[in-house]
mmCIF file of C-alpha atoms in Angstrom:
data_model
loop_
_atom_site.group_PDB
_atom_site.id
_atom_site.type_symbol
_atom_site.label_atom_id
_atom_site.label_comp_id
_atom_site.label_asym_id
_atom_site.label_seq_id
_atom_site.Cartn_x
_atom_site.Cartn_y
_atom_site.Cartn_z
ATOM 1 C CA MET A 1 -27.759 0.945 20.113
ATOM 2 C CA ILE A 2 -24.801 0.030 17.934
ATOM 3 C CA LYS A 3 -22.304 -2.543 19.118
ATOM 4 C CA VAL A 4 -19.070 -3.433 17.356
ATOM 5 C CA ARG A 5 -17.930 -7.016 17.731
ATOM 6 C CA LEU A 6 -15.466 -9.429 16.119
ATOM 7 C CA PHE A 7 -16.497 -10.944 12.799
ATOM 8 C CA GLU A 8 -17.350 -14.658 12.868
ATOM 9 C CA ASP A 9 -17.436 -16.822 9.776
ATOM 10 C CA LYS A 10 -21.215 -17.172 9.988
ATOM 11 C CA ASP A 11 -21.376 -13.387 9.413
ATOM 12 C CA TRP A 12 -19.848 -13.587 5.937
ATOM 13 C CA PRO A 13 -23.108 -13.746 3.900
ATOM 14 C CA ALA A 14 -24.352 -10.582 5.632
ATOM 15 C CA VAL A 15 -20.977 -8.873 5.267
ATOM 16 C CA TRP A 16 -20.746 -9.810 1.586
ATOM 17 C CA HIS A 17 -24.266 -8.427 1.096
ATOM 18 C CA ILE A 18 -23.018 -5.096 2.498
ATOM 19 C CA VAL A 19 -19.633 -4.855 0.805
ATOM 20 C CA GLU A 20 -20.511 -6.290 -2.619
ATOM 21 C CA PRO A 21 -22.566 -3.313 -3.860
ATOM 22 C CA VAL A 22 -19.818 -0.925 -2.723
ATOM 23 C CA PHE A 23 -17.127 -2.882 -4.588
ATOM 24 C CA ARG A 24 -19.373 -3.171 -7.671
ATOM 25 C CA ALA A 25 -20.069 0.589 -7.645
ATOM 26 C CA GLY A 26 -16.318 1.313 -7.661
ATOM 27 C CA GLU A 27 -16.706 4.827 -6.313
ATOM 28 C CA THR A 28 -14.851 4.600 -3.012
ATOM 29 C CA TYR A 29 -12.655 1.490 -2.892
ATOM 30 C CA ALA A 30 -9.892 0.392 -5.231
ATOM 31 C CA PHE A 31 -10.990 -3.225 -5.305
ATOM 32 C CA SER A 32 -11.696 -4.630 -8.733
ATOM 33 C CA ARG A 33 -15.344 -3.892 -9.577
ATOM 34 C CA ASP A 34 -15.843 -7.497 -10.689
ATOM 35 C CA ILE A 35 -14.050 -8.996 -7.655
ATOM 36 C CA SER A 36 -15.212 -12.533 -6.876
ATOM 37 C CA GLU A 37 -16.812 -13.356 -3.541
ATOM 38 C CA GLU A 38 -13.791 -15.539 -2.770
ATOM 39 C CA ASP A 39 -11.304 -12.724 -3.434
ATOM 40 C CA ALA A 40 -13.447 -10.308 -1.444
ATOM 41 C CA TYR A 41 -13.375 -12.701 1.510
ATOM 42 C CA LYS A 42 -9.613 -12.912 1.159
ATOM 43 C CA ALA A 43 -9.227 -9.117 1.074
ATOM 44 C CA TRP A 44 -11.705 -8.313 3.842
ATOM 45 C CA VAL A 45 -11.219 -11.276 6.192
ATOM 46 C CA SER A 46 -8.217 -13.501 5.458
ATOM 47 C CA ILE A 47 -5.462 -10.946 4.814
ATOM 48 C CA PRO A 48 -6.372 -8.450 7.573
ATOM 49 C CA LYS A 49 -5.289 -9.042 11.133
ATOM 50 C CA ALA A 50 -8.922 -8.837 12.279
ATOM 51 C CA THR A 51 -12.372 -8.014 10.946
ATOM 52 C CA TYR A 52 -15.250 -6.526 12.915
ATOM 53 C CA VAL A 53 -18.970 -5.972 12.414
ATOM 54 C CA ALA A 54 -21.276 -3.264 13.720
ATOM 55 C CA VAL A 55 -24.572 -4.743 14.865
ATOM 56 C CA ASP A 56 -27.846 -3.449 16.264
ATOM 57 C CA GLN A 57 -29.584 -4.757 19.395
ATOM 58 C CA ASP A 58 -30.780 -7.825 17.437
ATOM 59 C CA ASP A 59 -27.274 -8.607 16.148
ATOM 60 C CA VAL A 60 -28.272 -7.490 12.640
ATOM 61 C CA ILE A 61 -25.080 -6.494 10.824
ATOM 62 C CA LEU A 62 -25.078 -2.848 9.700
ATOM 63 C CA GLY A 63 -21.424 -2.316 8.893
ATOM 64 C CA THR A 64 -18.007 -3.897 8.881
ATOM 65 C CA TYR A 65 -14.339 -2.970 9.051
ATOM 66 C CA TYR A 66 -10.952 -4.631 8.882
ATOM 67 C CA ILE A 67 -7.655 -3.751 10.530
ATOM 68 C CA LYS A 68 -4.181 -4.757 9.368
ATOM 69 C CA PRO A 69 -0.600 -3.461 9.411
ATOM 70 C CA ASN A 70 -0.231 -0.928 6.618
ATOM 71 C CA GLN A 71 3.270 -2.185 5.806
ATOM 72 C CA PRO A 72 5.272 -5.244 6.817
ATOM 73 C CA GLY A 73 8.527 -5.211 8.780
ATOM 74 C CA GLN A 74 9.848 -1.795 9.703
ATOM 75 C CA GLY A 75 6.494 -0.189 8.888
ATOM 76 C CA ASP A 76 4.157 -2.515 10.768
ATOM 77 C CA HIS A 77 3.550 -0.124 13.671
ATOM 78 C CA ILE A 78 1.021 1.827 11.586
ATOM 79 C CA CYS A 79 -2.271 0.137 10.868
ATOM 80 C CA ASN A 80 -4.700 0.474 8.001
ATOM 81 C CA CYS A 81 -8.472 0.041 8.198
ATOM 82 C CA GLY A 82 -11.344 -0.044 5.740
ATOM 83 C CA TYR A 83 -14.964 0.577 6.720
ATOM 84 C CA ILE A 84 -18.233 -0.072 4.919
ATOM 85 C CA VAL A 85 -21.732 0.691 6.195
ATOM 86 C CA ALA A 86 -24.854 -0.992 4.770
ATOM 87 C CA GLU A 87 -26.569 1.335 2.345
ATOM 88 C CA SER A 88 -29.818 1.070 4.318
ATOM 89 C CA ALA A 89 -28.085 2.061 7.570
ATOM 90 C CA ARG A 90 -26.213 5.201 6.550
ATOM 91 C CA GLY A 91 -26.529 8.430 8.502
ATOM 92 C CA ARG A 92 -26.823 6.663 11.842
ATOM 93 C CA GLY A 93 -23.290 7.180 13.081
ATOM 94 C CA ILE A 94 -22.157 3.658 12.304
ATOM 95 C CA ALA A 95 -18.996 4.703 10.461
ATOM 96 C CA SER A 96 -18.052 6.927 13.410
ATOM 97 C CA ALA A 97 -18.705 4.132 15.872
ATOM 98 C CA MET A 98 -16.577 1.711 13.869
ATOM 99 C CA CYS A 99 -13.755 4.216 13.392
ATOM 100 C CA GLU A 100 -13.632 5.015 17.103
ATOM 101 C CA GLN A 101 -13.699 1.345 18.028
ATOM 102 C CA SER A 102 -10.972 0.617 15.467
ATOM 103 C CA GLN A 103 -8.722 3.232 17.083
ATOM 104 C CA ARG A 104 -9.188 1.589 20.470
ATOM 105 C CA GLN A 105 -8.465 -1.814 18.909
ATOM 106 C CA ALA A 106 -5.389 -0.426 17.174
ATOM 107 C CA ILE A 107 -3.997 0.899 20.442
ATOM 108 C CA ALA A 108 -4.771 -2.391 22.194
ATOM 109 C CA GLN A 109 -2.931 -4.228 19.421
ATOM 110 C CA GLY A 110 0.104 -1.976 19.828
ATOM 111 C CA PHE A 111 -0.222 0.219 16.735
ATOM 112 C CA ARG A 112 1.098 3.785 17.041
ATOM 113 C CA ALA A 113 -0.869 5.367 14.209
ATOM 114 C CA MET A 114 -3.582 4.682 11.636
ATOM 115 C CA GLN A 115 -3.224 5.445 7.935
ATOM 116 C CA TYR A 116 -5.695 5.425 5.052
ATOM 117 C CA ASN A 117 -3.827 5.165 1.757
ATOM 118 C CA LEU A 118 -6.497 6.056 -0.754
ATOM 119 C CA VAL A 119 -9.369 8.229 0.433
ATOM 120 C CA VAL A 120 -11.108 9.197 -2.790
ATOM 121 C CA SER A 121 -11.332 12.987 -2.932
ATOM 122 C CA THR A 122 -14.900 12.916 -4.261
ATOM 123 C CA ASN A 123 -15.978 10.873 -1.229
ATOM 124 C CA SER A 124 -16.478 14.086 0.700
ATOM 125 C CA GLY A 125 -18.594 12.531 3.428
ATOM 126 C CA ALA A 126 -15.748 10.203 4.342
ATOM 127 C CA VAL A 127 -13.096 12.935 4.160
ATOM 128 C CA ARG A 128 -15.201 15.133 6.454
ATOM 129 C CA LEU A 129 -15.837 12.319 8.909
ATOM 130 C CA TRP A 130 -12.198 11.242 9.148
ATOM 131 C CA LYS A 131 -11.147 14.862 9.738
ATOM 132 C CA LYS A 132 -13.768 15.180 12.466
ATOM 133 C CA LEU A 133 -12.365 12.029 14.062
ATOM 134 C CA GLY A 134 -8.847 13.467 14.160
ATOM 135 C CA PHE A 135 -7.284 12.374 10.867
ATOM 136 C CA ALA A 136 -5.178 14.765 8.820
ATOM 137 C CA VAL A 137 -4.509 14.747 5.099
ATOM 138 C CA VAL A 138 -0.757 14.062 4.916
ATOM 139 C CA GLY A 139 -0.611 13.482 1.187
ATOM 140 C CA THR A 140 -2.521 14.008 -2.038
ATOM 141 C CA ILE A 141 -1.991 11.572 -4.893
ATOM 142 C CA PRO A 142 -2.890 13.196 -8.209
ATOM 143 C CA GLU A 143 -5.524 11.291 -10.203
ATOM 144 C CA ALA A 144 -4.984 8.169 -8.126
ATOM 145 C CA PHE A 145 -8.548 6.883 -8.523
ATOM 146 C CA ARG A 146 -10.505 6.093 -11.673
ATOM 147 C CA HIS A 147 -14.030 7.116 -10.716
ATOM 148 C CA PRO A 148 -16.788 5.602 -12.871
ATOM 149 C CA THR A 149 -18.518 8.954 -13.378
ATOM 150 C CA HIS A 150 -15.953 11.635 -12.435
ATOM 151 C CA GLY A 151 -12.992 10.054 -14.244
ATOM 152 C CA TYR A 152 -9.509 10.343 -12.735
ATOM 153 C CA VAL A 153 -9.758 12.020 -9.337
ATOM 154 C CA ASP A 154 -7.202 12.718 -6.619
ATOM 155 C CA ALA A 155 -6.937 10.579 -3.519
ATOM 156 C CA PHE A 156 -5.788 11.555 -0.060
ATOM 157 C CA VAL A 157 -3.465 9.814 2.340
ATOM 158 C CA MET A 158 -4.960 10.385 5.791
ATOM 159 C CA TYR A 159 -3.215 9.741 9.084
ATOM 160 C CA LYS A 160 -3.827 9.872 12.802
ATOM 161 C CA ARG A 161 -1.324 9.319 15.570
ATOM 162 C CA LEU A 162 -2.877 7.085 18.231
ATOM 163 C CA THR A 163 -2.581 7.685 21.916
ATOM 164 C CA GLY A 164 -4.925 6.856 24.720
ATOM 165 C CA GLU A 165 -5.654 10.561 25.276
ATOM 166 C CA SER A 166 -6.601 11.357 21.693
ATOM 167 C CA LEU A 167 -9.508 8.951 21.624
ATOM 168 C CA PRO A 168 -13.071 10.221 21.492
ATOM 169 C CA MET B 1 27.774 -0.596 -20.116
ATOM 170 C CA ILE B 2 24.681 -1.331 -18.054
ATOM 171 C CA LYS B 3 21.771 -3.189 -19.621
ATOM 172 C CA VAL B 4 18.423 -3.788 -17.967
ATOM 173 C CA ARG B 5 16.660 -7.016 -18.916
ATOM 174 C CA LEU B 6 13.799 -9.181 -17.688
ATOM 175 C CA PHE B 7 14.496 -11.386 -14.679
ATOM 176 C CA GLU B 8 14.675 -15.121 -15.381
ATOM 177 C CA ASP B 9 14.339 -17.758 -12.699
ATOM 178 C CA LYS B 10 18.002 -18.730 -13.031
ATOM 179 C CA ASP B 11 18.814 -15.180 -11.836
ATOM 180 C CA TRP B 12 17.238 -15.683 -8.423
ATOM 181 C CA PRO B 13 20.388 -16.747 -6.481
ATOM 182 C CA ALA B 14 22.185 -13.609 -7.687
ATOM 183 C CA VAL B 15 19.151 -11.420 -6.981
ATOM 184 C CA TRP B 16 18.728 -12.896 -3.510
ATOM 185 C CA HIS B 17 22.414 -12.265 -2.856
ATOM 186 C CA ILE B 18 21.793 -8.570 -3.658
ATOM 187 C CA VAL B 19 18.472 -8.023 -1.882
ATOM 188 C CA GLU B 20 19.043 -10.146 1.231
ATOM 189 C CA PRO B 21 21.574 -7.815 2.930
ATOM 190 C CA VAL B 22 19.296 -4.835 2.237
ATOM 191 C CA PHE B 23 16.291 -6.572 3.797
ATOM 192 C CA ARG B 24 18.408 -7.773 6.751
ATOM 193 C CA ALA B 25 19.746 -4.240 7.330
ATOM 194 C CA GLY B 26 16.171 -2.878 7.533
ATOM 195 C CA GLU B 27 17.186 0.693 6.776
ATOM 196 C CA THR B 28 15.374 1.343 3.510
ATOM 197 C CA TYR B 29 12.677 -1.275 2.907
ATOM 198 C CA ALA B 30 9.731 -2.239 5.072
ATOM 199 C CA PHE B 31 10.173 -5.942 4.540
ATOM 200 C CA SER B 32 10.565 -8.006 7.658
ATOM 201 C CA ARG B 33 14.272 -8.071 8.557
ATOM 202 C CA ASP B 34 14.099 -11.843 9.047
ATOM 203 C CA ILE B 35 12.140 -12.473 5.844
ATOM 204 C CA SER B 36 12.688 -15.992 4.468
ATOM 205 C CA GLU B 37 14.152 -16.511 1.013
ATOM 206 C CA GLU B 38 10.809 -17.965 -0.060
ATOM 207 C CA ASP B 39 8.842 -14.915 1.098
ATOM 208 C CA ALA B 40 11.400 -12.606 -0.491
ATOM 209 C CA TYR B 41 10.954 -14.425 -3.800
ATOM 210 C CA LYS B 42 7.207 -14.017 -3.431
ATOM 211 C CA ALA B 43 7.494 -10.288 -2.719
ATOM 212 C CA TRP B 44 10.130 -9.472 -5.337
ATOM 213 C CA VAL B 45 9.158 -11.876 -8.141
ATOM 214 C CA SER B 46 5.791 -13.631 -7.747
ATOM 215 C CA ILE B 47 3.527 -10.781 -6.643
ATOM 216 C CA PRO B 48 4.895 -8.058 -8.968
ATOM 217 C CA LYS B 49 3.774 -7.843 -12.552
ATOM 218 C CA ALA B 50 7.397 -8.095 -13.704
ATOM 219 C CA THR B 51 10.928 -8.124 -12.302
ATOM 220 C CA TYR B 52 14.065 -6.862 -14.050
ATOM 221 C CA VAL B 53 17.800 -7.054 -13.513
ATOM 222 C CA ALA B 54 20.564 -4.614 -14.395
ATOM 223 C CA VAL B 55 23.574 -6.434 -15.824
ATOM 224 C CA ASP B 56 27.045 -5.527 -17.047
ATOM 225 C CA GLN B 57 28.560 -6.561 -20.367
ATOM 226 C CA ASP B 58 29.188 -10.076 -18.984
ATOM 227 C CA ASP B 59 25.568 -10.446 -17.777
ATOM 228 C CA VAL B 60 26.696 -10.135 -14.152
ATOM 229 C CA ILE B 61 23.708 -8.902 -12.134
ATOM 230 C CA LEU B 62 24.335 -5.563 -10.413
ATOM 231 C CA GLY B 63 20.817 -4.534 -9.486
ATOM 232 C CA THR B 64 17.168 -5.464 -9.672
ATOM 233 C CA TYR B 65 13.733 -3.893 -9.623
ATOM 234 C CA TYR B 66 10.094 -4.954 -9.692
ATOM 235 C CA ILE B 67 7.034 -3.235 -11.110
ATOM 236 C CA LYS B 68 3.414 -3.783 -10.078
ATOM 237 C CA PRO B 69 0.129 -1.897 -9.869
ATOM 238 C CA ASN B 70 0.166 0.156 -6.681
ATOM 239 C CA GLN B 71 -3.513 -0.581 -6.035
ATOM 240 C CA PRO B 72 -6.010 -3.033 -7.511
ATOM 241 C CA GLY B 73 -9.171 -2.100 -9.398
ATOM 242 C CA GLN B 74 -9.862 1.614 -9.731
ATOM 243 C CA GLY B 75 -6.307 2.436 -8.693
ATOM 244 C CA ASP B 76 -4.376 0.084 -10.975
ATOM 245 C CA HIS B 77 -3.311 2.780 -13.450
ATOM 246 C CA ILE B 78 -0.506 3.878 -11.098
ATOM 247 C CA CYS B 79 2.422 1.529 -10.713
ATOM 248 C CA ASN B 80 4.833 0.955 -7.881
ATOM 249 C CA CYS B 81 8.470 -0.096 -8.194
ATOM 250 C CA GLY B 82 11.243 -1.095 -5.829
ATOM 251 C CA TYR B 83 14.938 -0.951 -6.754
ATOM 252 C CA ILE B 84 18.013 -2.458 -5.137
ATOM 253 C CA VAL B 85 21.614 -2.114 -6.306
ATOM 254 C CA ALA B 86 24.351 -4.535 -5.237
ATOM 255 C CA GLU B 87 26.435 -2.998 -2.485
ATOM 256 C CA SER B 88 29.613 -3.490 -4.524
ATOM 257 C CA ALA B 89 28.133 -1.677 -7.538
ATOM 258 C CA ARG B 90 26.831 1.536 -5.982
ATOM 259 C CA GLY B 91 27.726 4.938 -7.378
ATOM 260 C CA ARG B 92 27.781 3.734 -10.987
ATOM 261 C CA GLY B 93 24.388 5.068 -12.067
ATOM 262 C CA ILE B 94 22.644 1.706 -11.855
ATOM 263 C CA ALA B 95 19.683 2.961 -9.831
ATOM 264 C CA SER B 96 19.189 5.784 -12.339
ATOM 265 C CA ALA B 97 19.378 3.368 -15.249
ATOM 266 C CA MET B 98 16.825 1.052 -13.643
ATOM 267 C CA CYS B 99 14.491 3.895 -12.708
ATOM 268 C CA GLU B 100 14.549 5.306 -16.217
ATOM 269 C CA GLN B 101 13.981 1.905 -17.763
ATOM 270 C CA SER B 102 11.137 1.243 -15.310
ATOM 271 C CA GLN B 103 9.427 4.448 -16.429
ATOM 272 C CA ARG B 104 9.617 3.338 -20.054
ATOM 273 C CA GLN B 105 8.284 -0.095 -19.072
ATOM 274 C CA ALA B 106 5.489 1.494 -17.079
ATOM 275 C CA ILE B 107 4.393 3.575 -20.049
ATOM 276 C CA ALA B 108 4.602 0.550 -22.348
ATOM 277 C CA GLN B 109 2.429 -1.374 -19.894
ATOM 278 C CA GLY B 110 -0.173 1.397 -19.864
ATOM 279 C CA PHE B 111 0.508 2.959 -16.455
ATOM 280 C CA ARG B 112 -0.156 6.695 -16.144
ATOM 281 C CA ALA B 113 2.023 7.411 -13.122
ATOM 282 C CA MET B 114 4.522 5.848 -10.740
ATOM 283 C CA GLN B 115 4.261 6.023 -6.956
ATOM 284 C CA TYR B 116 6.639 5.098 -4.142
ATOM 285 C CA ASN B 117 4.706 4.612 -0.919
ATOM 286 C CA LEU B 118 7.451 4.612 1.666
ATOM 287 C CA VAL B 119 10.681 6.410 0.820
ATOM 288 C CA VAL B 120 12.517 6.496 4.127
ATOM 289 C CA SER B 121 13.410 10.112 4.887
ATOM 290 C CA THR B 122 16.877 9.198 6.139
ATOM 291 C CA ASN B 123 17.638 7.517 2.789
ATOM 292 C CA SER B 124 18.711 10.875 1.424
ATOM 293 C CA GLY B 125 20.563 9.466 -1.569
ATOM 294 C CA ALA B 126 17.362 7.852 -2.820
ATOM 295 C CA VAL B 127 15.245 10.935 -2.135
ATOM 296 C CA ARG B 128 17.732 13.096 -4.062
ATOM 297 C CA LEU B 129 17.886 10.659 -6.967
ATOM 298 C CA TRP B 130 14.113 10.300 -7.336
ATOM 299 C CA LYS B 131 13.732 14.074 -7.293
ATOM 300 C CA LYS B 132 16.413 14.391 -9.955
ATOM 301 C CA LEU B 133 14.494 11.851 -12.046
ATOM 302 C CA GLY B 134 11.278 13.865 -11.842
ATOM 303 C CA PHE B 135 9.516 12.536 -8.768
ATOM 304 C CA ALA B 136 7.824 14.868 -6.306
ATOM 305 C CA VAL B 137 7.118 14.359 -2.632
ATOM 306 C CA VAL B 138 3.295 14.317 -2.506
ATOM 307 C CA GLY B 139 2.987 13.161 1.071
ATOM 308 C CA THR B 140 4.915 12.808 4.320
ATOM 309 C CA ILE B 141 3.921 10.052 6.730
ATOM 310 C CA PRO B 142 5.049 10.913 10.249
ATOM 311 C CA GLU B 143 7.268 8.273 11.870
ATOM 312 C CA ALA B 144 6.231 5.679 9.319
ATOM 313 C CA PHE B 145 9.510 3.755 9.436
ATOM 314 C CA ARG B 146 11.248 2.125 12.382
ATOM 315 C CA HIS B 147 14.911 2.645 11.552
ATOM 316 C CA PRO B 148 17.321 0.326 13.391
ATOM 317 C CA THR B 149 19.620 3.190 14.417
ATOM 318 C CA HIS B 150 17.575 6.414 13.974
ATOM 319 C CA GLY B 151 14.354 5.095 15.535
ATOM 320 C CA TYR B 152 11.003 6.245 14.162
ATOM 321 C CA VAL B 153 11.590 8.387 11.088
ATOM 322 C CA ASP B 154 9.237 9.960 8.546
ATOM 323 C CA ALA B 155 8.652 8.452 5.136
ATOM 324 C CA PHE B 156 7.737 10.186 1.907
ATOM 325 C CA VAL B 157 5.168 9.309 -0.709
ATOM 326 C CA MET B 158 6.799 10.165 -4.042
ATOM 327 C CA TYR B 159 5.017 10.396 -7.379
ATOM 328 C CA LYS B 160 5.684 11.042 -11.024
ATOM 329 C CA ARG B 161 3.164 11.401 -13.812
ATOM 330 C CA LEU B 162 4.341 9.407 -16.821
ATOM 331 C CA THR B 163 4.196 10.658 -20.361
ATOM 332 C CA GLY B 164 6.406 9.918 -23.313
ATOM 333 C CA GLU B 165 7.771 13.482 -23.235
ATOM 334 C CA SER B 166 8.775 13.463 -19.583
ATOM 335 C CA LEU B 167 11.237 10.609 -19.986
ATOM 336 C CA PRO B 168 14.960 11.235 -19.720
#
């Protein structure tokens, strides 16, 4: 059983343990590969509007996501989220669970749509999952991501309009 | 004669005088319409990598732009710029001059491409100008911008690969 709940500050060491290897690998997120723990906290917790964790029945943290307006002012009705699942917990539907919960949260918070700005084209598992969950590719940015092994690769802008009916 | 030079702190009152009405109007930029002068300075000067001003022969400021990496880390080889021309100076080629100079600056600073994330679709003058200067629409975000008179309107992601040869 996976539950998604609000992040609390005591969760940070576990969250950092999950997100650090993903940032260091530099294959899916455009954070600096040598980002400090302090800057990672800022990016994942302080700047976003809210941060969540996916936990098992023993409250062990298996994944995390943030939600924030994708733009300020006249663009703040579309939200942006980022999701990371612990390496040891992949393939268990945790990304799906977090994405679905984030859509419900987004609607509750008054957002009209969700946008991912930089889905790395080589991250085919993510692209497939977001499509399955109702996102469409609305843009392709040529060579937007410097992949450590594949070099410059395209990135997708993905988008989903949010309404109560479209939720899984 | 229009010259584009680096912003200096003494230029801020003139720059604020130019950008404030554009932010307040809320028709082209996704900054909060009631943004404070302090936050505007942060967004236009502190956060960007550099800020420039377009001046006439008497060093009167007629326009301004900023340049910054569009993403951190593995995405920091694409830059983002924002341009604003003084209302009283429109139609004199100042936006073109700034855009062309920004492309040269971007190349000098090592960027490989330039990306605009939110070109408001109703801002047809800008869309036409960026196309003329070599930018392509690589994405369309449905209803990404809340226009004060047109309501929710689409926004374009525009992109140009930068090479020495492609410059005007």
